[in-house]
Amino acid sequence: MNLPILDNQTESPYVVRPFRRRISRQVMVGSVPVGGNAPISVQTMTKTKTADVNATVEQIQRCQEAGVDIVRVTVNDKEAAEAIAEIVKRTTIPIVADIHFNHIFALKAIEAGVAKVRINPGNIGSRDRIKEVLTKAKERGTPIRVGVNSGSLEEDILEKHGYPTPEALFESAMRHAEIAAEFGVDDVILSVKSTDVRLMIEAYRMLAEKTDFPLHLGVTEAGTSRVGTIKSSVGIGTLLAEGIGDTIRVSLTDEPEKEVEVGKEILRSLGLTQRSVEIISCPTCGRLEVDLFKITGEIEERLKGIKKPVKIALLGCVVNGPGEASEADIGIAAGKGVGILYRKGEVVRRVKEEEIIDAVVQEVMDFVPEEQH
């Protein structure tokens, strides 16, 4: 096998091909298109008591600042059902009503003007109740998400399959998608979530192969920020890399803004959305000669508001440092208490370790147009 020999001035001849997206129908969730080759949107869910309108609206606004596209809110009691209209009125982002058990709350949420209603087939109730919700949704043009969860499957499906299996999740989703079709509701999004990453991957693959519905990806009850991030990245990332998925929600036992950050980073890592600040830093080893943990942490925090894509390399020793730093937009190759600052491959100057953070931040500010700070 003849491999190409590249010198430092030659670009790699290999081109990373974009993922081939599964073709799905498009559903508008408020102003956000889901499916139909639209950009993959990021969702989260509020953690406040919905009846506390001020707290809920404030949390939604923080999620917007983090870059969320769609926000889901639980409508789980009368107080929440009464509050949802005010929440919709006071926010500028599509609000989704999350409904379990009581279909009346779904009707009230649709009347309040939510952008979508999520129903759980395992607990929404009888066919007559579903019909009421679908009829109201069709009248108002409100999309429906059939949100299947492995922990709350219908009893007959669970009895048939004996256990939550990919086939069981698929059957539940299709049953309610078919009911929606019977009543003329075409704006349907499907999800088949599980805490088991392997189970959810297989269930989504079945939906992707056999339907054209837009798919909402997620690992339900993924866990703490650390474990949940890993499980969600593996589950959601695997499917996205196969071209499956139209909108995502990372579920964490953490603030919703954190869910948004992780979701956006999953998309960025696969090249599915534009990256803003990308920091490349070495994992460190015994060769480290500066406090790279502090340097990377502070630079990341100070530059988190930058909107323009900029690649920053922060390297802590002389092995890969000069090469990596020179390939970034802005780079530092550090060693023995000093750092060499690079800009677009050119050496700018030498700085002391205690000056590295300010020097990199200032160089980025000079590199990025002021309106994108």
JSON list of N, CA and C in Angstrom, two decimals, residues 103 106-107 128-138:
[
{"chain": "A", "resi": 103, "resn": "HIS", "atom": "N", "xyz": [-55.15, 14.18, 29.88]},
{"chain": "A", "resi": 103, "resn": "HIS", "atom": "CA", "xyz": [-55.25, 14.76, 28.53]},
{"chain": "A", "resi": 103, "resn": "HIS", "atom": "C", "xyz": [-55.86, 16.16, 28.53]},
{"chain": "A", "resi": 106, "resn": "ALA", "atom": "N", "xyz": [-53.32, 18.74, 28.13]},
{"chain": "A", "resi": 106, "resn": "ALA", "atom": "CA", "xyz": [-52.89, 18.88, 26.73]},
{"chain": "A", "resi": 106, "resn": "ALA", "atom": "C", "xyz": [-53.81, 19.83, 25.99]},
{"chain": "A", "resi": 107, "resn": "LEU", "atom": "N", "xyz": [-55.12, 19.69, 26.22]},
{"chain": "A", "resi": 107, "resn": "LEU", "atom": "CA", "xyz": [-56.09, 20.58, 25.56]},
{"chain": "A", "resi": 107, "resn": "LEU", "atom": "C", "xyz": [-55.86, 22.02, 25.97]},
{"chain": "A", "resi": 128, "resn": "ASP", "atom": "N", "xyz": [-60.30, 7.52, 23.09]},
{"chain": "A", "resi": 128, "resn": "ASP", "atom": "CA", "xyz": [-61.17, 8.69, 23.06]},
{"chain": "A", "resi": 128, "resn": "ASP", "atom": "C", "xyz": [-60.43, 9.94, 23.54]},
{"chain": "A", "resi": 129, "resn": "ARG", "atom": "N", "xyz": [-59.62, 9.79, 24.58]},
{"chain": "A", "resi": 129, "resn": "ARG", "atom": "CA", "xyz": [-58.84, 10.93, 25.07]},
{"chain": "A", "resi": 129, "resn": "ARG", "atom": "C", "xyz": [-57.81, 11.37, 24.03]},
{"chain": "A", "resi": 130, "resn": "ILE", "atom": "N", "xyz": [-57.18, 10.40, 23.43]},
{"chain": "A", "resi": 130, "resn": "ILE", "atom": "CA", "xyz": [-56.20, 10.73, 22.38]},
{"chain": "A", "resi": 130, "resn": "ILE", "atom": "C", "xyz": [-56.89, 11.45, 21.23]},
{"chain": "A", "resi": 131, "resn": "LYS", "atom": "N", "xyz": [-58.09, 10.99, 20.89]},
{"chain": "A", "resi": 131, "resn": "LYS", "atom": "CA", "xyz": [-58.84, 11.63, 19.81]},
{"chain": "A", "resi": 131, "resn": "LYS", "atom": "C", "xyz": [-59.11, 13.09, 20.12]},
{"chain": "A", "resi": 132, "resn": "GLU", "atom": "N", "xyz": [-59.48, 13.39, 21.37]},
{"chain": "A", "resi": 132, "resn": "GLU", "atom": "CA", "xyz": [-59.74, 14.78, 21.76]},
{"chain": "A", "resi": 132, "resn": "GLU", "atom": "C", "xyz": [-58.50, 15.64, 21.55]},
{"chain": "A", "resi": 133, "resn": "VAL", "atom": "N", "xyz": [-57.36, 15.11, 21.99]},
{"chain": "A", "resi": 133, "resn": "VAL", "atom": "CA", "xyz": [-56.11, 15.87, 21.87]},
{"chain": "A", "resi": 133, "resn": "VAL", "atom": "C", "xyz": [-55.75, 16.08, 20.40]},
{"chain": "A", "resi": 134, "resn": "LEU", "atom": "N", "xyz": [-55.87, 15.03, 19.61]},
{"chain": "A", "resi": 134, "resn": "LEU", "atom": "CA", "xyz": [-55.53, 15.13, 18.19]},
{"chain": "A", "resi": 134, "resn": "LEU", "atom": "C", "xyz": [-56.46, 16.07, 17.44]},
{"chain": "A", "resi": 135, "resn": "THR", "atom": "N", "xyz": [-57.74, 16.03, 17.79]},
{"chain": "A", "resi": 135, "resn": "THR", "atom": "CA", "xyz": [-58.71, 16.91, 17.13]},
{"chain": "A", "resi": 135, "resn": "THR", "atom": "C", "xyz": [-58.38, 18.37, 17.41]},
{"chain": "A", "resi": 136, "resn": "LYS", "atom": "N", "xyz": [-58.08, 18.67, 18.68]},
{"chain": "A", "resi": 136, "resn": "LYS", "atom": "CA", "xyz": [-57.72, 20.04, 19.06]},
{"chain": "A", "resi": 136, "resn": "LYS", "atom": "C", "xyz": [-56.40, 20.45, 18.39]},
{"chain": "A", "resi": 137, "resn": "ALA", "atom": "N", "xyz": [-55.45, 19.53, 18.34]},
{"chain": "A", "resi": 137, "resn": "ALA", "atom": "CA", "xyz": [-54.16, 19.84, 17.72]},
{"chain": "A", "resi": 137, "resn": "ALA", "atom": "C", "xyz": [-54.33, 20.14, 16.24]},
{"chain": "A", "resi": 138, "resn": "LYS", "atom": "N", "xyz": [-55.19, 19.39, 15.58]},
{"chain": "A", "resi": 138, "resn": "LYS", "atom": "CA", "xyz": [-55.42, 19.62, 14.15]},
{"chain": "A", "resi": 138, "resn": "LYS", "atom": "C", "xyz": [-56.09, 20.97, 13.93]}
]
